[in-house]
Coordinates of C-alpha atoms and ligand atoms in Angstrom, one line a residue:
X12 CA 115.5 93.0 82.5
X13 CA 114.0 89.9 84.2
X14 CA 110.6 88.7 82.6
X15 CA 108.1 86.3 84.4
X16 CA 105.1 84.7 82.3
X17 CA 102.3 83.3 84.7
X18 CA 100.0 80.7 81.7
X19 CA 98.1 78.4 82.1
X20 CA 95.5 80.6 83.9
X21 CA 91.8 79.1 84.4
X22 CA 89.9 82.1 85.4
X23 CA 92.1 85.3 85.6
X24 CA 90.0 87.7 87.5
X25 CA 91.5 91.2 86.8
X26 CA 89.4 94.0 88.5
X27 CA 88.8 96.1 85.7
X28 CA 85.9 95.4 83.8
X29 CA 87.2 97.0 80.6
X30 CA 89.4 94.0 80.4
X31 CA 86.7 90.8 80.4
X32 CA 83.5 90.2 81.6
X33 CA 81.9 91.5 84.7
X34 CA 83.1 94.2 87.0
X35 CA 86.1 91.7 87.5
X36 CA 86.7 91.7 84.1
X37 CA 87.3 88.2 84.0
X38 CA 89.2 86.8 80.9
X39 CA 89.6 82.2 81.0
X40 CA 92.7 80.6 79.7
X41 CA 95.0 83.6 80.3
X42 CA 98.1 84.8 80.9
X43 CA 100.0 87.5 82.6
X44 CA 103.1 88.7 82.0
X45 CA 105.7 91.1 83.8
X46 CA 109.4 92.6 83.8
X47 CA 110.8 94.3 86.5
X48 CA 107.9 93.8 88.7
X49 CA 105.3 95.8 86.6
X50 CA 103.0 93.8 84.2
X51 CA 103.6 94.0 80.5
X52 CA 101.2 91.7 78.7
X53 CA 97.8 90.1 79.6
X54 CA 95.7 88.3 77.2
X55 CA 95.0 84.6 76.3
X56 CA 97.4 82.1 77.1
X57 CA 97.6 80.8 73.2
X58 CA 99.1 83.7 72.2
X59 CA 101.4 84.5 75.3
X60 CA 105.1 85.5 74.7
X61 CA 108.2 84.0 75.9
X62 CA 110.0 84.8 78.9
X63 CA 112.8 84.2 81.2
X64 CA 110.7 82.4 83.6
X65 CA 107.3 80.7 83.0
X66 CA 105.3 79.6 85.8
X67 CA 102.7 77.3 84.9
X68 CA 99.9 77.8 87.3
X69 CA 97.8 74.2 86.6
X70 CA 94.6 76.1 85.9
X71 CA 93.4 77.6 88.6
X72 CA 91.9 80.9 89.3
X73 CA 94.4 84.3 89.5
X74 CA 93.4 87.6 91.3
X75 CA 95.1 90.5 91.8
X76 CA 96.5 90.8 96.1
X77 CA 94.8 92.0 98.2
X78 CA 94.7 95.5 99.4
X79 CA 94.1 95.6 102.9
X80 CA 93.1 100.1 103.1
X81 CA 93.1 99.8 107.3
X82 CA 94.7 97.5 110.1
X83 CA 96.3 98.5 113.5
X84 CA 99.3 96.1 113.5
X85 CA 101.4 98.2 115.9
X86 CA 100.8 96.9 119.5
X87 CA 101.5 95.1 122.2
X88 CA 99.5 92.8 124.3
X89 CA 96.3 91.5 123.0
X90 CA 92.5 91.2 124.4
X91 CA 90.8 88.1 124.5
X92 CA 89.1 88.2 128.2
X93 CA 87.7 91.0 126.6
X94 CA 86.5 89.4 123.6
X95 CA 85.3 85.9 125.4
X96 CA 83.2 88.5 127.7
X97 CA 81.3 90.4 124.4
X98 CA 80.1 87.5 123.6
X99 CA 78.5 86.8 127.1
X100 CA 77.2 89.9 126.4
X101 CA 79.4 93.0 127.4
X102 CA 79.1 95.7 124.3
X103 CA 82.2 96.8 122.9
X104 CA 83.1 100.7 123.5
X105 CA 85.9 103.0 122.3
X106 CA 87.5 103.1 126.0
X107 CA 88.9 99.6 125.3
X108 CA 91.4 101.1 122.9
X109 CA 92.7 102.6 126.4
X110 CA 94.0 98.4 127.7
X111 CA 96.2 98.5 124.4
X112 CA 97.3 101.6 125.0
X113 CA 98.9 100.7 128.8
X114 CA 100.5 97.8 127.0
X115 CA 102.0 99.7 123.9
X116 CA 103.6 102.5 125.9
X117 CA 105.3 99.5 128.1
X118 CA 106.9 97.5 124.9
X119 CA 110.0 98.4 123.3
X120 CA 110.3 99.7 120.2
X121 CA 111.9 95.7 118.9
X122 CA 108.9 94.2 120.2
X123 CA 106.2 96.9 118.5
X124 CA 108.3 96.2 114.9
X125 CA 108.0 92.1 115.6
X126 CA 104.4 91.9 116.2
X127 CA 103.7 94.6 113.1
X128 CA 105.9 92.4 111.2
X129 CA 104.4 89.1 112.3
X130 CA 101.1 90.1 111.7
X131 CA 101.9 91.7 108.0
X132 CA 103.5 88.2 107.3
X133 CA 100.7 86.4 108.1
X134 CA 98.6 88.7 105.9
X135 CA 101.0 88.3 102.6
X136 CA 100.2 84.6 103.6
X137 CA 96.8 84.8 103.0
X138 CA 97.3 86.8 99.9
X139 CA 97.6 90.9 101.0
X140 CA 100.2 91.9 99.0
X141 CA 99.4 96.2 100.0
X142 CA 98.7 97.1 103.8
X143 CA 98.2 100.2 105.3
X144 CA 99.1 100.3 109.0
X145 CA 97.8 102.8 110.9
X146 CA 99.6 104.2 114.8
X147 CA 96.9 104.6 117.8
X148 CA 98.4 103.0 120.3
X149 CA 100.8 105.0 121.9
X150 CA 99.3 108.6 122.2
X151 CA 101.9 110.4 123.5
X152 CA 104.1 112.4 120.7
X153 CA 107.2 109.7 121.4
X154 CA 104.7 107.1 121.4
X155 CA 103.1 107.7 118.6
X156 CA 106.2 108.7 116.3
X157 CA 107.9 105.5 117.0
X158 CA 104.8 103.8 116.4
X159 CA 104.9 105.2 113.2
X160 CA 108.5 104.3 112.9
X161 CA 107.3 100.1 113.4
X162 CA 104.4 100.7 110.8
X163 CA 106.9 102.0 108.3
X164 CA 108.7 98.6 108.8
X165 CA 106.2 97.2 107.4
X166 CA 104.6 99.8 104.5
X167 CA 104.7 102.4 103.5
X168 CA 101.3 103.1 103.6
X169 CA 101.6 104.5 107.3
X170 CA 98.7 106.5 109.0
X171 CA 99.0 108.7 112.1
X172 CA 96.1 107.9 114.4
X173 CA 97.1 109.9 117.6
X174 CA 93.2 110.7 117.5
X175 CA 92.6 107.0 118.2
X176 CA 91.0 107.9 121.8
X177 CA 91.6 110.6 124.6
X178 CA 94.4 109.3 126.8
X179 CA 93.4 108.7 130.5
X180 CA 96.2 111.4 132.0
X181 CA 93.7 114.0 129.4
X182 CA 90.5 112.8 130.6
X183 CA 89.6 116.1 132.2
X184 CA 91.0 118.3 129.4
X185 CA 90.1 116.5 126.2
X186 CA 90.8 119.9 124.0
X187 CA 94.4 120.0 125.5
X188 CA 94.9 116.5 123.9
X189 CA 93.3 117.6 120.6
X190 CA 95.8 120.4 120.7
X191 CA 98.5 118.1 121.0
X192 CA 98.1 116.1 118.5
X193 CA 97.1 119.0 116.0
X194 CA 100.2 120.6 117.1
X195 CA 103.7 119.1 118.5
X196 CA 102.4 115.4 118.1
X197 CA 101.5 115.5 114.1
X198 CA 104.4 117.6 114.0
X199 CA 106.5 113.9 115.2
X200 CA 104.2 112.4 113.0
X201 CA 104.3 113.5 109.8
X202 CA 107.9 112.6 108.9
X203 CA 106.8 109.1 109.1
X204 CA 102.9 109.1 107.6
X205 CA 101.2 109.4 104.4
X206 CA 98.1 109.5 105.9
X207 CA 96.3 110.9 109.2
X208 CA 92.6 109.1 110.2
X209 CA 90.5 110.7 113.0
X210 CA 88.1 108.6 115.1
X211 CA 84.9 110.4 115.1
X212 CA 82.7 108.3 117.7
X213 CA 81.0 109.0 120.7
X214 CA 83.6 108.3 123.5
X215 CA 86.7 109.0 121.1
X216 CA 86.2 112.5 119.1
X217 CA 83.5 114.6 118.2
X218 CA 83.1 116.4 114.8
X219 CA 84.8 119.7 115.8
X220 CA 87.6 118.0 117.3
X221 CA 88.0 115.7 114.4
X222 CA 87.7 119.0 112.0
X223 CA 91.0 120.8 113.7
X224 CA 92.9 117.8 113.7
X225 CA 92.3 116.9 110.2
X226 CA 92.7 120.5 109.0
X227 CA 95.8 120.6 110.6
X228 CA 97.2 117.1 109.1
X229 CA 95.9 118.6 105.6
X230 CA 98.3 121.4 106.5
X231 CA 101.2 119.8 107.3
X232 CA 100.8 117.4 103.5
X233 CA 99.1 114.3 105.1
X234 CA 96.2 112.6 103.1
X235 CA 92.7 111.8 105.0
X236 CA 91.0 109.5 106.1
X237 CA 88.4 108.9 108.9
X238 CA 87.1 106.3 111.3
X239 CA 83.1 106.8 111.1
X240 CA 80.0 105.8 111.6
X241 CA 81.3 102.9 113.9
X242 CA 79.2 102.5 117.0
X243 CA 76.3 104.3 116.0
X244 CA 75.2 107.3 113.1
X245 CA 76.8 110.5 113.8
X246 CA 79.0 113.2 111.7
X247 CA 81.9 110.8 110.6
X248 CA 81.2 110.6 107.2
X249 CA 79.6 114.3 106.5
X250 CA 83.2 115.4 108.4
X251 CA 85.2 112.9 105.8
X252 CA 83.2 114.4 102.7
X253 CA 83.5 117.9 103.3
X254 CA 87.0 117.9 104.1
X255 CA 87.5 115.8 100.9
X256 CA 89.0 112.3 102.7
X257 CA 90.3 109.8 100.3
X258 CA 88.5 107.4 102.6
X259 CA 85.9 106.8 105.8
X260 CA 85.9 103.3 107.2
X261 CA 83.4 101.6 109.1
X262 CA 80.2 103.1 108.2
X263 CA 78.2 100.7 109.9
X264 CA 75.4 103.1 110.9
X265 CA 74.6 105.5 107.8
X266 CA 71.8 107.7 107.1
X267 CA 70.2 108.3 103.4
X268 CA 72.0 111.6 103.8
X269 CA 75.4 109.8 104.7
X270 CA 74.8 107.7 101.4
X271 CA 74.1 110.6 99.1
X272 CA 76.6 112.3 100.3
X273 CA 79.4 109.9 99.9
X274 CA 77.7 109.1 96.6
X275 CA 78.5 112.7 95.4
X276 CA 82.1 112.5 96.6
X277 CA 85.4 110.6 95.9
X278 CA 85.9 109.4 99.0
X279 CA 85.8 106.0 99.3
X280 CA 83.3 103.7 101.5
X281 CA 86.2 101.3 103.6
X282 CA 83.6 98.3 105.0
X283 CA 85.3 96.5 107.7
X284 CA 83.1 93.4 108.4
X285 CA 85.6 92.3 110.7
X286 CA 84.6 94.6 113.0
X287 CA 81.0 93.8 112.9
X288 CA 81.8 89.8 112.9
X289 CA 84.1 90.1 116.2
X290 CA 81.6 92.9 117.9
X291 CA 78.5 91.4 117.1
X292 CA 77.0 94.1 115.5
X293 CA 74.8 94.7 112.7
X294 CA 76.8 94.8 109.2
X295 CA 77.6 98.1 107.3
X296 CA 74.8 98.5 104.6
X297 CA 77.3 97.5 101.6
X298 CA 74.4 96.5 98.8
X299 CA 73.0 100.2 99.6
X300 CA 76.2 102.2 99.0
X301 CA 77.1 99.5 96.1
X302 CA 74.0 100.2 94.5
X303 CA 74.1 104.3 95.4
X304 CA 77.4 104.4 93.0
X305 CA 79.4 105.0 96.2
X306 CA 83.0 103.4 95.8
X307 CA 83.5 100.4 98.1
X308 CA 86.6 98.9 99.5
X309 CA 86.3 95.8 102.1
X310 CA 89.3 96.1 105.0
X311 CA 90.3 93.4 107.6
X312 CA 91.0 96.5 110.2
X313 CA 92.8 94.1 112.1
X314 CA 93.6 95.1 115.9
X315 CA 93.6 93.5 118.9
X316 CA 90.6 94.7 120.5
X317 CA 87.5 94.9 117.6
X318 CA 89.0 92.9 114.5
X319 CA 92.3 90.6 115.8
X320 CA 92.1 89.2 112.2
X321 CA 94.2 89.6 109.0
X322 CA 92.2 87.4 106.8
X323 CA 91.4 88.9 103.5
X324 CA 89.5 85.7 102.3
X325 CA 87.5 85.8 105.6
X326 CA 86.0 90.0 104.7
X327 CA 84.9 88.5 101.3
X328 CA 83.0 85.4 102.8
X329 CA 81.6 88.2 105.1
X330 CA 80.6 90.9 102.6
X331 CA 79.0 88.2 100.3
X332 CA 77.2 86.4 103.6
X333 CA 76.5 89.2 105.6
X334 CA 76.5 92.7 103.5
X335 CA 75.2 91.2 99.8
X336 CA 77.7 92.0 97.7
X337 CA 78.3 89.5 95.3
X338 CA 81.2 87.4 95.2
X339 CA 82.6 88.8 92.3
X340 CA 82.0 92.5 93.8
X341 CA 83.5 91.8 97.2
X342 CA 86.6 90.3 95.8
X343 CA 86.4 94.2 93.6
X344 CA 86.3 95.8 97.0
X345 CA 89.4 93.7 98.4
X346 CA 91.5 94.7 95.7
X347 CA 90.4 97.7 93.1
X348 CA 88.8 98.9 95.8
X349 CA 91.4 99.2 98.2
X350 CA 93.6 100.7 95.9
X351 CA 90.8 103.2 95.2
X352 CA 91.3 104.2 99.0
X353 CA 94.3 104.5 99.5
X354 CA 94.5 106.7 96.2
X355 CA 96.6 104.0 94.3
X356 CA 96.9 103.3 90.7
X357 CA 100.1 101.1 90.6
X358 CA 98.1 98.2 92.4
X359 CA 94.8 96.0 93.5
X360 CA 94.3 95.5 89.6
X361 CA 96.0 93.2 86.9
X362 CA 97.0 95.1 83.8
X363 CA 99.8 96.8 81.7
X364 CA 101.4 98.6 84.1
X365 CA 100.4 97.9 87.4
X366 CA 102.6 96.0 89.6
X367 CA 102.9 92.5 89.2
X368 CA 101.0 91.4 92.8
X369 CA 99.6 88.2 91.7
X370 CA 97.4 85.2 94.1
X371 CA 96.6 82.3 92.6
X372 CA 93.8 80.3 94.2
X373 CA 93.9 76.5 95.3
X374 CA 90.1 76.8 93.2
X375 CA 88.9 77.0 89.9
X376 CA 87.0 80.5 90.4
X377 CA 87.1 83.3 93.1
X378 CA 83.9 82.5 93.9
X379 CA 85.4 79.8 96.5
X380 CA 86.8 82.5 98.4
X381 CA 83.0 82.8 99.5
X382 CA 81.7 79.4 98.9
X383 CA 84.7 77.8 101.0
X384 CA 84.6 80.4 103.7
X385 CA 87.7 79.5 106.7
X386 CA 89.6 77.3 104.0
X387 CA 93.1 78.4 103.0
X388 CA 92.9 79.0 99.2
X389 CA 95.3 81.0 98.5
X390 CA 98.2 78.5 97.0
X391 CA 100.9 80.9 95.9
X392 CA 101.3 85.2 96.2
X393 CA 103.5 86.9 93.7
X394 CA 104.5 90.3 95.4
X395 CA 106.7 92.0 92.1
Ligands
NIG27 O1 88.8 100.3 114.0 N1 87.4 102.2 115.8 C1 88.5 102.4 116.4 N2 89.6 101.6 116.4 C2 89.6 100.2 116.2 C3 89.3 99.5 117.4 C4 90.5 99.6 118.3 C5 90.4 98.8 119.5 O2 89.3 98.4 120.1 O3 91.5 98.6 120.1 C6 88.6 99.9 115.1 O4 87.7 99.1 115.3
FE28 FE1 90.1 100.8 112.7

């Protein structure tokens, strides 16, 4: 058995407030330790035991990685004309999907694994150390399958998404394509998914549409999930509470009802300020659903068209800025709460036996990942 002992901690930020102060349960002059991967011991640094390896980490601040619930890392091509024209004041719609779509069913399946690889690299860099990676891009069943086949490359928190958006060749016959994919295409699928996610939107699915597809996914042993509440209020989240999702993402536009209900559920709120930052929209109501006793995860939902971003660090400075969490509760959401939606105990939390997934900051406190928003603080990630 190879032990590691991390001492030497300044602020050790663990996500679960049973284990310090705070709801990040923040213990100072700590350490960690681990064998096999999984963590052993956590307590004050005095009192740490030996190991075979002791990694002093100078005093700075230690937080669990990052859990990053929903990206789109499997595509080709990538959108800025479309981007530089939002912001001269085109809105963004759900057809844009359709421009990744062209490009993704034209790459080979080499290329689709490099650029999911490439970007989940440059997320570990930043300190996302879980990612779930969702297909959408190809939506045909071959498409889609070896989609699925890149994303598992990469995690293996995989996600079918073949209800991404309606494929142009199904434009006149929309409930042929939501046959499809409830039928021969999540049939491809499952094999290579944990999870399936609908997008329930005006433009992409409606609530009946999203229903049989997500019935069918429940059928086949796939957990839930649901894009909702994007581009304007709508059924999204009542669809993702009824049929018991582990977790609806977006939520940008919700009702009191939408809050209530989500508040009486265990489906998790996934808040992807990315989104809102790169679409110039208004930001999901995070201090509401925080405050509601709704649980809250923060996502980078990184994609070329809404969200090209992997940046962790970047939704905290957001959800702090721009949704009013507090630092110490967004940093909650990137990690405890991630975990929380994608149903996961083993992770996004330091403590006896969890895995060992360990950042440590270039900053005395997580509170920089807010206060020092664009600058690269994560020094060193640990990833078992
Ligand atoms: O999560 N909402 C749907 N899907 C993505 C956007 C995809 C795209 O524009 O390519 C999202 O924002
Ligand atoms: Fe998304």
């Amino acid at each position: 058995m190879a032990s590691v002992a991390w001492t030497n901690i300044g602020e050790l930020a663990t996500a679960d407030s049973s284990m310090g102060e705070g709801v990040l349960g923040l213990l100072t002059d700590a350490a960690v330790v681990a064998e096999d991967g999984v963590i052993t011991w956590v307590g004050p640094a005095a009192s740490c035991p030996a190991a075979d390896e002791m990694v002093d980490v100078g005093g700075a601040a230690v937080i669990p990685g990052f859990v990053d619930a929903h990206t789109h890392p499997v595509f080709a091509g990538e959108r800025s004309a479309e981007f530089a024209a939002r912001m001269t004041g085109t809105p963004y719609a759900a057809g844009g999907i359709r421009t990744t779509v062209a490009a993704t069913r034209a790459a080979s399946d080499d290329a689709l694994r490099a650029n999911a690889e490439r970007l989940a690299a440059e997320a570990l860099r930043q300190g996302t150390t879980t990612l779930e990676a969702k297909s959408g891009y190809g939506l045909t069943v071959f498409d889609e399958a070896r989609s699925l086949v890149a994303a598992s490359a990469v995690t293996d928190e995989t996600t079918f998404l073949g209800a991404h958006v309606v494929p142009e060749e199904y434009a006149e016959r929309p409930d042929d394509y939501v046959a499809l994919v409830a039928g021969e295409m999540l049939q491809a699928c499952a094999p290579h998914a944990r999870w399936a996610d609908v997008f329930v939107e005006r433009g992409a699915f409606d609530v009946d549409q999203g229903r049989t597809i997500l019935s069918a996914a429940r059928d086949a042993g796939l957990g839930l999930r649901v894009h909702g509440n994007q581009l304007g209020f709508g059924g999204g989240v009542s669809l993702a509470v009824e049929m018991g999702a582990a977790s609806v993402d977006h939520c940008t536009h919700l009702t009191d009802d939408d809050i209530e209900a989500l508040a009486g559920s265990n489906t998790v709120a996934t808040l992807v300020p990315g989104a809102e930052f790169s679409t110039r929209s208004t930001y999901a109501p995070a201090r509401r659903l925080w405050d509601a006793g709704v649980t809250v995860a923060i996502a980078s939902d990184c994609n070329p068209g809404s969200s090209f971003t992997t940046s962790m660090p970047l939704m905290i400075a957001l959800a702090v800025r721009e949704m009013g969490l507090s630092p110490a509760e967004a940093v909650w959401a990137a990690t405890a709460g991630g975990a929380a939606s994608l149903r996961r105990d083993d992770v996004g939390v330091i403590a006896v036996g969890r895995r060992a997934h360990l950042v440590a900051l270039d900053a005395p406190s997580y509170v920089h990942l807010a206060y020092r928003p664009g600058v690269p603080l994560v020094a060193h990630v640990w990833r078992s």
